[in-house]
PDB file of C-alpha atoms in Angstrom:
ATOM      1  CA  MET L 935     148.173 120.093  85.400  1.00 71.00           C
ATOM      2  CA  SER L 936     145.759 121.544  87.479  1.00 92.00           C
ATOM      3  CA  ARG L 937     144.462 120.920  91.372  1.00 96.00           C
ATOM      4  CA  ALA L 938     140.918 122.107  92.940  1.00 97.00           C
ATOM      5  CA  LEU L 939     139.333 122.062  96.273  1.00 97.00           C
ATOM      6  CA  ILE L 940     135.627 121.863  96.211  1.00 98.00           C
ATOM      7  CA  VAL L 941     133.695 122.384  99.354  1.00 98.00           C
ATOM      8  CA  VAL L 942     131.331 120.770  99.565  1.00 98.00           C
ATOM      9  CA  ASP L 943     127.767 122.518 101.575  1.00 96.00           C
ATOM     10  CA  VAL L 944     129.168 124.597 104.299  1.00 97.00           C
ATOM     11  CA  GLN L 945     125.499 125.860 104.764  1.00 94.00           C
ATOM     12  CA  GLN L 946     123.205 126.990 107.864  1.00 96.00           C
ATOM     13  CA  ASP L 947     121.045 124.097 107.627  1.00 93.00           C
ATOM     14  CA  PHE L 948     123.417 121.594 108.258  1.00 93.00           C
ATOM     15  CA  CYS L 949     125.744 122.952 111.147  1.00 95.00           C
ATOM     16  CA  GLU L 950     124.368 123.110 114.748  1.00 95.00           C
ATOM     17  CA  GLY L 951     121.140 125.089 114.515  1.00 94.00           C
ATOM     18  CA  GLY L 952     119.901 123.947 111.446  1.00 93.00           C
ATOM     19  CA  SER L 953     116.998 121.904 110.618  1.00 85.00           C
ATOM     20  CA  VAL L 954     119.129 119.256 109.683  1.00 89.00           C
ATOM     21  CA  PRO L 955     122.963 119.743 111.935  1.00 91.00           C
ATOM     22  CA  VAL L 956     125.986 118.077 112.163  1.00 93.00           C
ATOM     23  CA  THR L 957     127.945 118.297 114.937  1.00 94.00           C
ATOM     24  CA  GLY L 958     131.144 120.266 114.111  1.00 95.00           C
ATOM     25  CA  GLY L 959     129.519 122.120 111.269  1.00 95.00           C
ATOM     26  CA  ALA L 960     130.394 125.506 112.676  1.00 96.00           C
ATOM     27  CA  ARG L 961     133.668 124.154 113.484  1.00 96.00           C
ATOM     28  CA  ILE L 962     134.667 122.716 110.135  1.00 96.00           C
ATOM     29  CA  ALA L 963     133.420 125.836 108.711  1.00 97.00           C
ATOM     30  CA  THR L 964     135.275 127.907 109.910  1.00 96.00           C
ATOM     31  CA  GLU L 965     138.272 125.543 109.476  1.00 96.00           C
ATOM     32  CA  ILE L 966     137.911 125.442 105.522  1.00 97.00           C
ATOM     33  CA  ALA L 967     137.461 129.156 105.267  1.00 97.00           C
ATOM     34  CA  ASP L 968     140.774 128.969 106.921  1.00 96.00           C
ATOM     35  CA  LEU L 969     142.398 126.167 104.945  1.00 96.00           C
ATOM     36  CA  VAL L 970     140.904 128.429 101.853  1.00 96.00           C
ATOM     37  CA  GLU L 971     142.738 131.710 103.250  1.00 92.00           C
ATOM     38  CA  GLN L 972     146.171 130.106 103.387  1.00 90.00           C
ATOM     39  CA  THR L 973     145.459 128.017 100.221  1.00 87.00           C
ATOM     40  CA  ALA L 974     143.561 129.462  96.856  1.00 73.00           C
ATOM     41  CA  GLY L 975     146.164 130.211  94.364  1.00 77.00           C
ATOM     42  CA  LEU L 976     148.910 128.422  95.761  1.00 83.00           C
ATOM     43  CA  ASP L 977     148.133 124.419  96.591  1.00 90.00           C
ATOM     44  CA  TYR L 978     144.337 125.401  94.999  1.00 95.00           C
ATOM     45  CA  GLN L 979     144.039 127.168  91.454  1.00 95.00           C
ATOM     46  CA  PHE L 980     140.819 127.054  92.128  1.00 96.00           C
ATOM     47  CA  VAL L 981     138.463 126.332  94.063  1.00 97.00           C
ATOM     48  CA  VAL L 982     134.829 125.877  94.409  1.00 98.00           C
ATOM     49  CA  ALA L 983     131.529 125.362  96.221  1.00 98.00           C
ATOM     50  CA  THR L 984     128.958 123.494  96.614  1.00 97.00           C
ATOM     51  CA  ARG L 985     125.438 124.241  97.984  1.00 94.00           C
ATOM     52  CA  ASP L 986     121.982 122.346  98.278  1.00 90.00           C
ATOM     53  CA  HIS L 987     118.930 124.709  96.510  1.00 86.00           C
ATOM     54  CA  HIS L 988     115.911 122.799  96.882  1.00 73.00           C
ATOM     55  CA  ILE L 989     112.770 124.085  95.275  1.00 81.00           C
ATOM     56  CA  ASP L 990     110.459 120.932  95.144  1.00 77.00           C
ATOM     57  CA  PRO L 991     112.722 117.571  95.111  1.00 71.00           C
ATOM     58  CA  GLY L 992     109.586 115.204  96.360  1.00 71.00           C
ATOM     59  CA  SER L 993     110.646 112.155  98.088  1.00 73.00           C
ATOM     60  CA  HIS L 994     113.185 113.966  99.362  1.00 73.00           C
ATOM     61  CA  PHE L 995     111.663 115.766 102.311  1.00 73.00           C
ATOM     62  CA  SER L 996     110.112 113.435 104.018  1.00 71.00           C
ATOM     63  CA  GLU L 997     108.381 114.303 107.726  1.00 78.00           C
ATOM     64  CA  ASN L 998     109.088 110.378 108.117  1.00 77.00           C
ATOM     65  CA  PRO L 999     112.623 111.131 106.918  1.00 69.00           C
ATOM     66  CA  ASP L1000     114.860 107.521 106.700  1.00 72.00           C
ATOM     67  CA  PHE L1001     118.221 109.875 107.417  1.00 72.00           C
ATOM     68  CA  LYS L1002     119.360 107.736 104.324  1.00 76.00           C
ATOM     69  CA  ASP L1003     116.934 108.982 101.204  1.00 74.00           C
ATOM     70  CA  SER L1004     115.070 111.196 103.153  1.00 69.00           C
ATOM     71  CA  PHE L1005     115.333 114.151 105.411  1.00 74.00           C
ATOM     72  CA  PRO L1006     113.769 116.883 106.964  1.00 69.00           C
ATOM     73  CA  VAL L1007     112.942 119.969 105.017  1.00 68.00           C
ATOM     74  CA  HIS L1008     116.518 121.609 104.619  1.00 75.00           C
ATOM     75  CA  CYS L1009     118.329 124.095 102.308  1.00 77.00           C
ATOM     76  CA  VAL L1010     115.157 124.957 100.983  1.00 82.00           C
ATOM     77  CA  ALA L1011     116.173 128.426  97.763  1.00 84.00           C
ATOM     78  CA  GLY L1012     115.923 131.377  99.449  1.00 83.00           C
ATOM     79  CA  ASP L1013     115.293 130.740 102.747  1.00 91.00           C
ATOM     80  CA  GLU L1014     117.933 131.211 105.302  1.00 91.00           C
ATOM     81  CA  GLY L1015     118.609 127.747 106.301  1.00 84.00           C
ATOM     82  CA  GLY L1016     120.190 127.324 102.242  1.00 90.00           C
ATOM     83  CA  GLU L1017     122.482 129.906 102.653  1.00 95.00           C
ATOM     84  CA  PHE L1018     126.760 129.548 103.237  1.00 97.00           C
ATOM     85  CA  HIS L1019     127.380 129.395 107.047  1.00 97.00           C
ATOM     86  CA  PRO L1020     128.682 132.713 108.170  1.00 96.00           C
ATOM     87  CA  HIS L1021     131.974 130.974 108.819  1.00 96.00           C
ATOM     88  CA  PHE L1022     132.654 130.196 105.894  1.00 97.00           C
ATOM     89  CA  ALA L1023     130.325 132.627 104.039  1.00 96.00           C
ATOM     90  CA  PRO L1024     133.069 135.140 103.821  1.00 95.00           C
ATOM     91  CA  ALA L1025     135.520 133.195 101.562  1.00 94.00           C
ATOM     92  CA  VAL L1026     132.660 133.515  98.792  1.00 93.00           C
ATOM     93  CA  THR L1027     131.383 137.219  99.216  1.00 92.00           C
ATOM     94  CA  GLY L1028     135.032 138.126  99.576  1.00 92.00           C
ATOM     95  CA  GLY L1029     136.268 135.828  96.026  1.00 91.00           C
ATOM     96  CA  LYS L1030     138.637 133.445  97.525  1.00 94.00           C
ATOM     97  CA  VAL L1031     136.019 130.954  95.773  1.00 96.00           C
ATOM     98  CA  ASP L1032     135.794 130.919  91.879  1.00 96.00           C
ATOM     99  CA  ALA L1033     132.702 129.386  91.693  1.00 97.00           C
ATOM    100  CA  VAL L1034     129.340 128.146  93.326  1.00 97.00           C
ATOM    101  CA  PHE L1035     127.641 124.611  92.397  1.00 97.00           C
ATOM    102  CA  PHE L1036     123.587 124.683  93.004  1.00 95.00           C
ATOM    103  CA  LYS L1037     122.485 121.294  93.490  1.00 92.00           C
ATOM    104  CA  GLY L1038     118.992 119.201  93.986  1.00 79.00           C
ATOM    105  CA  ALA L1039     116.252 122.449  93.182  1.00 73.00           C
ATOM    106  CA  HIS L1040     114.071 118.690  91.559  1.00 70.00           C
ATOM    107  CA  SER L1041     115.919 115.826  92.810  1.00 74.00           C
ATOM    108  CA  SER L1042     118.268 114.753  96.129  1.00 71.00           C
ATOM    109  CA  SER L1043     121.586 115.322  93.923  1.00 77.00           C
ATOM    110  CA  LYS L1044     124.085 114.613  97.168  1.00 85.00           C
ATOM    111  CA  SER L1045     126.836 114.796  94.987  1.00 93.00           C
ATOM    112  CA  GLY L1046     128.553 118.287  93.643  1.00 94.00           C
ATOM    113  CA  PHE L1047     128.649 116.877  89.748  1.00 97.00           C
ATOM    114  CA  GLU L1048     124.911 117.032  89.541  1.00 93.00           C
ATOM    115  CA  GLY L1049     125.161 120.841  90.123  1.00 91.00           C
ATOM    116  CA  ALA L1050     125.528 123.548  88.522  1.00 94.00           C
ATOM    117  CA  ASP L1051     126.396 126.706  88.754  1.00 96.00           C
ATOM    118  CA  VAL L1052     124.481 130.082  87.412  1.00 94.00           C
ATOM    119  CA  GLU L1053     125.101 129.326  83.961  1.00 95.00           C
ATOM    120  CA  GLY L1054     123.985 126.286  83.603  1.00 95.00           C
ATOM    121  CA  THR L1055     127.795 124.976  83.769  1.00 97.00           C
ATOM    122  CA  ILE L1056     127.728 121.755  85.691  1.00 97.00           C
ATOM    123  CA  LEU L1057     130.558 121.324  87.722  1.00 98.00           C
ATOM    124  CA  ALA L1058     132.832 118.151  85.700  1.00 98.00           C
ATOM    125  CA  ASN L1059     132.666 120.686  82.114  1.00 98.00           C
ATOM    126  CA  TRP L1060     133.556 123.466  84.488  1.00 98.00           C
ATOM    127  CA  LEU L1061     137.125 121.604  85.331  1.00 98.00           C
ATOM    128  CA  ARG L1062     138.162 120.524  82.482  1.00 97.00           C
ATOM    129  CA  ALA L1063     137.956 123.910  80.754  1.00 97.00           C
ATOM    130  CA  ARG L1064     140.484 125.062  83.298  1.00 96.00           C
ATOM    131  CA  GLY L1065     142.722 122.004  83.214  1.00 96.00           C
ATOM    132  CA  VAL L1066     142.306 120.872  86.296  1.00 97.00           C
ATOM    133  CA  GLU L1067     142.817 116.808  87.116  1.00 97.00           C
ATOM    134  CA  ASP L1068     142.976 116.597  90.272  1.00 97.00           C
ATOM    135  CA  VAL L1069     140.586 117.293  93.118  1.00 98.00           C
ATOM    136  CA  ASP L1070     140.568 117.966  96.621  1.00 98.00           C
ATOM    137  CA  VAL L1071     136.910 116.937  98.749  1.00 98.00           C
ATOM    138  CA  VAL L1072     136.091 118.549 102.277  1.00 98.00           C
ATOM    139  CA  GLY L1073     132.875 119.641 104.162  1.00 97.00           C
ATOM    140  CA  ILE L1074     129.714 118.118 105.053  1.00 96.00           C
ATOM    141  CA  ALA L1075     129.094 115.632 106.231  1.00 93.00           C
ATOM    142  CA  THR L1076     131.611 112.482 105.213  1.00 95.00           C
ATOM    143  CA  ASP L1077     129.328 109.996 104.776  1.00 93.00           C
ATOM    144  CA  HIS L1078     126.738 111.656 102.158  1.00 91.00           C
ATOM    145  CA  CYS L1079     126.996 114.458 100.329  1.00 92.00           C
ATOM    146  CA  VAL L1080     130.938 114.538 100.414  1.00 97.00           C
ATOM    147  CA  ARG L1081     130.838 110.179  99.618  1.00 96.00           C
ATOM    148  CA  ALA L1082     129.246 110.777  96.660  1.00 95.00           C
ATOM    149  CA  THR L1083     130.756 114.795  94.898  1.00 97.00           C
ATOM    150  CA  ALA L1084     133.727 112.316  95.709  1.00 98.00           C
ATOM    151  CA  LEU L1085     132.917 109.510  94.293  1.00 98.00           C
ATOM    152  CA  ASP L1086     131.222 111.060  91.198  1.00 97.00           C
ATOM    153  CA  ALA L1087     135.388 112.864  90.831  1.00 98.00           C
ATOM    154  CA  VAL L1088     136.859 109.814  89.979  1.00 98.00           C
ATOM    155  CA  LYS L1089     133.357 108.830  87.496  1.00 98.00           C
ATOM    156  CA  ALA L1090     134.167 111.826  86.063  1.00 97.00           C
ATOM    157  CA  GLY L1091     137.885 110.903  85.276  1.00 97.00           C
ATOM    158  CA  PHE L1092     139.133 112.761  88.300  1.00 98.00           C
ATOM    159  CA  ARG L1093     141.771 111.874  90.287  1.00 97.00           C
ATOM    160  CA  ALA L1094     140.518 112.617  94.075  1.00 98.00           C
ATOM    161  CA  ARG L1095     141.248 112.840  97.947  1.00 97.00           C
ATOM    162  CA  VAL L1096     138.979 113.433 100.179  1.00 97.00           C
ATOM    163  CA  ARG L1097     140.640 115.411 102.619  1.00 97.00           C
ATOM    164  CA  LEU L1098     139.014 114.063 105.951  1.00 96.00           C
ATOM    165  CA  ASP L1099     139.962 116.646 108.866  1.00 94.00           C
ATOM    166  CA  TYR L1100     138.026 119.356 107.225  1.00 97.00           C
ATOM    167  CA  SER L1101     135.239 117.490 106.607  1.00 96.00           C
ATOM    168  CA  VAL L1102     133.014 115.797 109.187  1.00 96.00           C
ATOM    169  CA  GLY L1103     130.472 112.469 109.624  1.00 94.00           C
ATOM    170  CA  VAL L1104     126.683 112.705 110.062  1.00 91.00           C
ATOM    171  CA  ALA L1105     127.495 108.785 112.319  1.00 90.00           C
ATOM    172  CA  ALA L1106     130.669 107.063 113.441  1.00 91.00           C
ATOM    173  CA  ASP L1107     129.560 103.349 111.491  1.00 92.00           C
ATOM    174  CA  THR L1108     128.751 105.498 108.418  1.00 92.00           C
ATOM    175  CA  THR L1109     131.549 107.754 108.229  1.00 94.00           C
ATOM    176  CA  ALA L1110     133.881 104.788 108.363  1.00 93.00           C
ATOM    177  CA  ALA L1111     131.688 102.609 105.406  1.00 95.00           C
ATOM    178  CA  ALA L1112     132.266 105.902 103.498  1.00 95.00           C
ATOM    179  CA  VAL L1113     136.281 105.487 104.078  1.00 95.00           C
ATOM    180  CA  ASP L1114     135.997 101.637 103.414  1.00 96.00           C
ATOM    181  CA  ASP L1115     134.448 103.044  99.960  1.00 97.00           C
ATOM    182  CA  PHE L1116     137.489 105.694  99.063  1.00 97.00           C
ATOM    183  CA  HIS L1117     139.744 103.480  99.192  1.00 96.00           C
ATOM    184  CA  ARG L1118     137.893 100.823  97.278  1.00 96.00           C
ATOM    185  CA  ALA L1119     137.115 103.525  94.739  1.00 97.00           C
ATOM    186  CA  GLY L1120     140.666 104.522  94.814  1.00 96.00           C
ATOM    187  CA  ILE L1121     140.200 107.568  95.981  1.00 97.00           C
ATOM    188  CA  ALA L1122     143.512 109.012  98.423  1.00 96.00           C
ATOM    189  CA  VAL L1123     141.914 109.906 101.851  1.00 96.00           C
ATOM    190  CA  SER L1124     144.610 112.476 104.101  1.00 89.00           C
ATOM    191  CA  GLY L1125     144.170 113.228 107.838  1.00 83.00           C
ATOM    192  CA  GLU L1126     141.710 111.961 110.089  1.00 70.00           C
ATOM    193  CA  THR L1127     137.893 112.782 110.542  1.00 61.00           C
ATOM    194  CA  PRO L1128     136.239 113.831 113.953  1.00 58.00           C
ATOM    195  CA  VAL L1129     134.609 110.482 114.837  1.00 54.00           C
ATOM    196  CA  PRO L1130     130.868 110.720 115.351  1.00 57.00           C
ATOM    197  CA  GLN L1131     129.197 110.525 118.333  1.00 48.00           C
TER     198      GLN L1131
END
């Protein structure tokens, strides 16, 4: 039985200074990089990361976003904002991350399980091929893409845990609602997430 760590969307546009910044994003990028450095190959047999990678996501981009289904332009393929945050990027380039899954080229695609690697393999199939049964989910943001990824992990048949201390949320109410969703779906929750202001 193998456990994988799924690192969700630790990208520049979702951190301070980006187009859709989440307070604490840069800090969590550093903490996740430390987690990966310490646990890759030990607690986690595999570490994967997801990336928003928008080309033409339609109504997901809006000049009048509702910040639920529509957002300002962000993580456009080829733009700097779509790159991994500099605090986390060395974990990827240094070989600590086994695969990267790109999502949302032509849709909103909040869940990492909607993404595929450069060879076109979807995340669930990649994990199953390596005998993974348990996944931990961390990243940005607890109440959006972390939530969607964790819920889809369970739907795909994996046992899932969200590590709140390695995730940041956008708002206190939606983060609390996401945690409720995790409990209802049978997703384990560990740590305490910083309360967004």
